[in-house]
CSV table of C-alpha atoms in Angstrom, one decimal:
chain,number,residue,atom,x,y,z
A,1198,MET,CA,28.2,37.4,-50.6
A,1199,THR,CA,30.6,37.1,-47.6
A,1200,ILE,CA,29.9,35.8,-44.1
A,1201,ASN,CA,29.0,37.7,-41.0
A,1202,SER,CA,31.5,40.0,-39.3
A,1203,SER,CA,31.9,37.5,-36.4
A,1204,ILE,CA,34.5,35.6,-38.4
A,1205,PHE,CA,36.9,38.5,-38.6
A,1206,ASN,CA,39.7,38.5,-36.0
A,1207,HIS,CA,38.6,40.8,-33.2
A,1208,ASP,CA,42.2,42.1,-32.9
A,1209,ASN,CA,41.6,43.8,-36.3
A,1210,ARG,CA,40.1,47.2,-36.6
A,1211,LEU,CA,36.4,47.0,-37.5
A,1212,SER,CA,33.9,49.9,-37.7
A,1213,ARG,CA,30.1,49.6,-38.1
A,1214,ILE,CA,28.2,52.5,-39.7
A,1215,LEU,CA,24.5,52.7,-40.3
A,1216,HIS,CA,24.0,53.7,-43.9
A,1217,GLU,CA,21.1,55.9,-43.1
A,1218,ASP,CA,23.1,58.2,-40.8
A,1219,SER,CA,23.3,61.7,-42.2
A,1220,ASP,CA,27.1,61.6,-42.0
A,1221,ALA,CA,27.5,57.9,-43.0
A,1222,SER,CA,29.6,58.7,-46.1
A,1223,TYR,CA,31.9,61.0,-44.1
A,1224,LYS,CA,32.4,58.2,-41.5
A,1225,ILE,CA,33.2,55.7,-44.3
A,1226,SER,CA,35.7,58.1,-45.8
A,1227,LYS,CA,37.4,58.7,-42.5
A,1228,GLU,CA,37.7,55.0,-41.7
A,1229,LEU,CA,39.1,54.3,-45.2
A,1230,LEU,CA,41.7,57.0,-44.9
A,1231,ASN,CA,42.9,55.4,-41.6
A,1232,LEU,CA,43.2,52.0,-43.3
A,1233,LEU,CA,45.1,53.1,-46.4
A,1234,PRO,CA,48.8,52.5,-46.4
A,1235,LYS,CA,50.9,55.4,-45.2
A,1236,GLU,CA,54.5,54.2,-45.3
A,1237,LYS,CA,54.6,54.0,-49.1
A,1238,LEU,CA,52.5,54.9,-52.1
A,1239,GLN,CA,50.7,51.8,-53.4
A,1240,PRO,CA,47.9,51.5,-56.1
A,1241,ILE,CA,44.6,51.3,-54.2
A,1242,VAL,CA,42.4,48.6,-55.8
A,1243,PHE,CA,38.7,48.1,-55.0
A,1244,VAL,CA,37.4,44.6,-55.9
A,1245,CYS,CA,33.6,44.9,-55.9
A,1246,ILE,CA,32.3,41.3,-55.7
A,1247,GLY,CA,28.8,40.1,-56.5
A,1248,THR,CA,26.3,39.6,-59.3
A,1249,ASP,CA,23.5,41.5,-61.0
A,1250,ARG,CA,21.5,38.2,-61.1
A,1251,SER,CA,20.7,38.4,-57.3
A,1252,THR,CA,19.3,41.5,-55.7
A,1253,GLY,CA,21.0,40.9,-52.3
A,1254,ASP,CA,24.3,40.0,-53.9
A,1255,SER,CA,24.4,43.1,-56.2
A,1256,LEU,CA,25.9,45.5,-53.6
A,1257,GLY,CA,29.4,45.1,-54.9
A,1258,PRO,CA,28.7,45.6,-58.6
A,1259,LEU,CA,26.4,48.5,-57.8
A,1260,VAL,CA,29.2,50.2,-55.8
A,1261,GLY,CA,31.7,49.5,-58.7
A,1262,THR,CA,29.3,51.0,-61.2
A,1263,LEU,CA,28.6,54.1,-59.2
A,1264,LEU,CA,32.4,54.6,-58.7
A,1265,LYS,CA,33.0,54.3,-62.4
A,1266,GLU,CA,30.3,57.0,-63.0
A,1267,LYS,CA,32.0,59.3,-60.5
A,1268,LYS,CA,35.3,58.8,-62.4
A,1269,THR,CA,36.9,57.4,-59.2
A,1270,SER,CA,39.1,55.0,-61.1
A,1271,THR,CA,42.3,57.0,-61.7
A,1272,SER,CA,46.0,56.7,-61.5
A,1273,SER,CA,45.9,56.1,-57.8
A,1274,PHE,CA,42.5,54.3,-57.3
A,1275,TYR,CA,41.3,51.4,-59.4
A,1276,VAL,CA,37.9,49.8,-59.5
A,1277,TYR,CA,37.1,46.3,-60.7
A,1278,GLY,CA,33.6,44.7,-60.7
A,1279,THR,CA,30.5,46.5,-62.1
A,1280,LEU,CA,27.0,45.5,-63.2
A,1281,ALA,CA,28.3,45.3,-66.8
A,1282,GLU,CA,31.5,43.3,-65.8
A,1283,PRO,CA,30.8,41.6,-62.5
A,1284,ILE,CA,33.3,39.7,-60.4
A,1285,HIS,CA,31.6,36.6,-59.0
A,1286,ALA,CA,32.2,33.0,-58.0
A,1287,MET,CA,32.9,31.9,-61.6
A,1288,ASN,CA,35.6,34.4,-62.4
A,1289,LEU,CA,37.0,35.6,-59.1
A,1290,GLU,CA,40.3,33.7,-59.2
A,1291,GLU,CA,40.9,34.8,-62.8
A,1292,LYS,CA,40.2,38.4,-62.0
A,1293,LEU,CA,42.4,38.4,-58.9
A,1294,ALA,CA,45.3,37.0,-61.0
A,1295,GLU,CA,44.7,39.7,-63.6
A,1296,ILE,CA,44.8,42.4,-60.9
A,1297,GLU,CA,48.0,41.1,-59.5
A,1298,ASN,CA,49.6,41.2,-63.0
A,1299,LEU,CA,48.3,44.7,-63.8
A,1300,HIS,CA,49.4,46.3,-60.5
A,1301,THR,CA,52.7,46.3,-58.6
A,1302,ASP,CA,52.1,45.6,-54.9
A,1303,PRO,CA,48.4,46.7,-54.9
A,1304,PHE,CA,46.6,47.5,-51.6
A,1305,ILE,CA,43.3,45.6,-52.2
A,1306,ILE,CA,40.0,46.5,-50.6
A,1307,GLY,CA,37.3,43.8,-51.1
A,1308,ILE,CA,33.7,45.0,-51.2
A,1309,ASP,CA,30.8,42.5,-50.8
A,1310,ALA,CA,27.3,42.0,-49.5
A,1311,CYS,CA,26.8,40.3,-46.1
A,1312,LEU,CA,24.1,38.6,-44.2
A,1313,GLY,CA,23.7,39.2,-40.5
A,1314,LYS,CA,21.4,39.6,-37.5
A,1315,VAL,CA,18.1,41.4,-37.9
A,1316,ARG,CA,19.2,44.5,-35.9
A,1317,SER,CA,22.4,44.8,-38.1
A,1318,VAL,CA,20.6,45.0,-41.5
A,1319,GLY,CA,21.6,48.3,-43.2
A,1320,ILE,CA,25.0,48.5,-41.5
A,1321,VAL,CA,28.2,49.0,-43.4
A,1322,GLN,CA,31.3,47.3,-41.9
A,1323,ILE,CA,34.8,48.6,-42.6
A,1324,GLY,CA,37.9,46.9,-41.3
A,1325,GLU,CA,41.3,45.3,-41.7
A,1326,GLY,CA,41.6,41.9,-43.3
A,1327,PRO,CA,39.9,40.2,-46.3
A,1328,VAL,CA,36.4,39.3,-47.2
A,1329,LYS,CA,35.5,35.7,-47.7
A,1330,PRO,CA,33.2,35.7,-50.8
A,1331,GLY,CA,30.8,32.8,-51.1
A,1332,ALA,CA,30.9,31.8,-47.5
A,1333,GLY,CA,27.4,33.0,-46.9
A,1334,VAL,CA,26.0,30.5,-49.4
A,1335,ASN,CA,28.6,27.7,-48.6
A,1336,LYS,CA,31.0,28.3,-51.5
A,1337,GLU,CA,34.7,27.9,-51.3
A,1338,LEU,CA,36.4,30.9,-52.8
A,1339,PRO,CA,39.7,32.8,-52.2
A,1340,SER,CA,39.8,35.5,-49.6
A,1341,VAL,CA,40.0,39.0,-51.0
A,1342,GLY,CA,41.8,42.1,-49.8
A,1343,HIS,CA,44.0,43.7,-47.2
A,1344,ALA,CA,40.9,45.5,-46.0
A,1345,HIS,CA,37.2,45.1,-46.6
A,1346,ILE,CA,33.9,46.9,-46.8
A,1347,THR,CA,30.8,44.8,-46.4
A,1348,GLY,CA,27.1,45.8,-46.3
A,1349,ILE,CA,24.7,43.7,-44.3
A,1350,VAL,CA,21.7,43.5,-46.7
A,1351,ASN,CA,19.5,40.8,-45.0
A,1352,VAL,CA,19.2,38.2,-42.3
A,1353,SER,CA,21.3,35.1,-42.1
A,1354,GLY,CA,20.5,31.6,-40.7
A,1355,PHE,CA,18.0,30.1,-43.1
A,1356,MET,CA,17.9,29.5,-46.8
A,1357,GLU,CA,20.5,32.1,-47.6
A,1358,PHE,CA,20.2,31.8,-51.4
A,1359,MET,CA,16.4,32.6,-51.2
A,1360,VAL,CA,17.1,35.4,-48.8
A,1361,LEU,CA,19.5,37.0,-51.3
A,1362,GLN,CA,17.0,36.6,-54.1
A,1363,ASN,CA,14.3,38.4,-52.1
A,1364,THR,CA,16.3,41.2,-50.7
A,1365,ARG,CA,14.9,44.7,-51.4
A,1366,LEU,CA,16.8,46.5,-54.2
A,1367,ASN,CA,16.0,49.8,-52.6
A,1368,LEU,CA,18.0,49.0,-49.5
A,1369,VAL,CA,20.9,47.6,-51.5
A,1370,LEU,CA,21.0,50.6,-53.8
A,1371,ASN,CA,20.9,53.1,-51.0
A,1372,MET,CA,23.7,51.3,-49.2
A,1373,ALA,CA,25.7,51.2,-52.4
A,1374,LYS,CA,25.3,55.0,-52.9
A,1375,THR,CA,26.5,55.7,-49.4
A,1376,ILE,CA,29.5,53.4,-49.8
A,1377,ALA,CA,30.4,54.9,-53.2
A,1378,ASP,CA,30.1,58.5,-51.9
A,1379,GLY,CA,32.4,57.6,-49.0
A,1380,ILE,CA,35.0,56.0,-51.3
A,1381,HIS,CA,34.8,58.9,-53.8
A,1382,SER,CA,35.4,61.4,-50.9
A,1383,THR,CA,38.4,59.3,-49.8
A,1384,HIS,CA,39.7,59.3,-53.4
A,1385,LEU,CA,39.6,63.1,-53.5
A,1386,GLN,CA,41.3,63.6,-50.2
A,1387,PHE,CA,43.9,60.9,-51.0
A,1388,ASN,CA,44.8,62.5,-54.3
A,1389,LEU,CA,45.0,66.0,-52.7
A,1390,LYS,CA,47.3,64.7,-50.1
A,1391,HIS,CA,49.7,62.9,-52.4
A,1392,ASN,CA,49.6,65.4,-55.2
A,1393,PHE,CA,50.6,68.4,-53.0
A,1394,GLN,CA,54.2,69.2,-53.3
A,1395,PRO,CA,55.6,71.9,-51.1
A,1396,LEU,CA,57.6,74.6,-52.9
A,1397,PRO,CA,61.4,74.3,-52.3
A,1398,TRP,CA,61.8,77.9,-51.1
A,1399,SER,CA,64.6,78.9,-48.9
A,1400,ILE,CA,64.4,81.4,-46.0
A,1401,ASN,CA,66.2,84.1,-48.1
A,1402,GLN,CA,63.7,83.7,-50.9
A,1403,GLU,CA,60.8,84.1,-48.4
A,1404,LYS,CA,62.3,87.4,-47.2
A,1405,THR,CA,62.3,88.8,-50.7
A,1406,LEU,CA,58.5,88.3,-51.2
C-alpha cells in the first residue's frame, strides 16, 4: 500500500484514469508506452507489491497473477509479485536485490494499491517516479521503480489498516483486470515495435520486384 498521489513531484508526468471507463485499458497502455525508455532497450520489470491477506492491499498481487496468466512475462517484460508469491513488507528489500542481480539495468515499474479521497476511489494513476510502499500504513520501506502504477482502492485518513481489510474485493479485482489488460496491450505493442526489422533492400533490388 503506497501513499496518496500528492506526494509525487508535480513536475513528473502523472495521469489519472477511471478504471470503469470503456477505454481505460487503452489509456493505460498509451501512458505506459510513453513512459518506457526509448533511447535504449532495457528489460521492463513490473514489481507488483501487496499481499493476499488484505483485500485492499491485494491489487498488486492480483495484477501480477493476471499478467502471468496472460503470458506477459517474456524476454522483454518481466513480472514479479503474484498471489502465490507476493512481494510485501517482509520480503521487499530481498526481492528488489534479486531483481537487480537477475537483470542488467532494468527499467522498473512499481504497482501498488493506494488510499485517497472519496471522489478518487477507482482511479488508476500512472506516472514517473517510484511508489513508496507501506507509507499508507506508516511503514518504512524502500521506494520502488522508475515509474509507477497505483490504484486508489479506498479512502485515507482514518484507521488505514482497517480500511484496507474492509475494502471490497470486487472493486480491487476489476481494477486489477483493467491494469493487467493495459499492461498486456503495452507488451504486445512493445514487442511488435522492437521485433520488427526492416529488410535491407537496395533501390536496385526494389526495381526488380
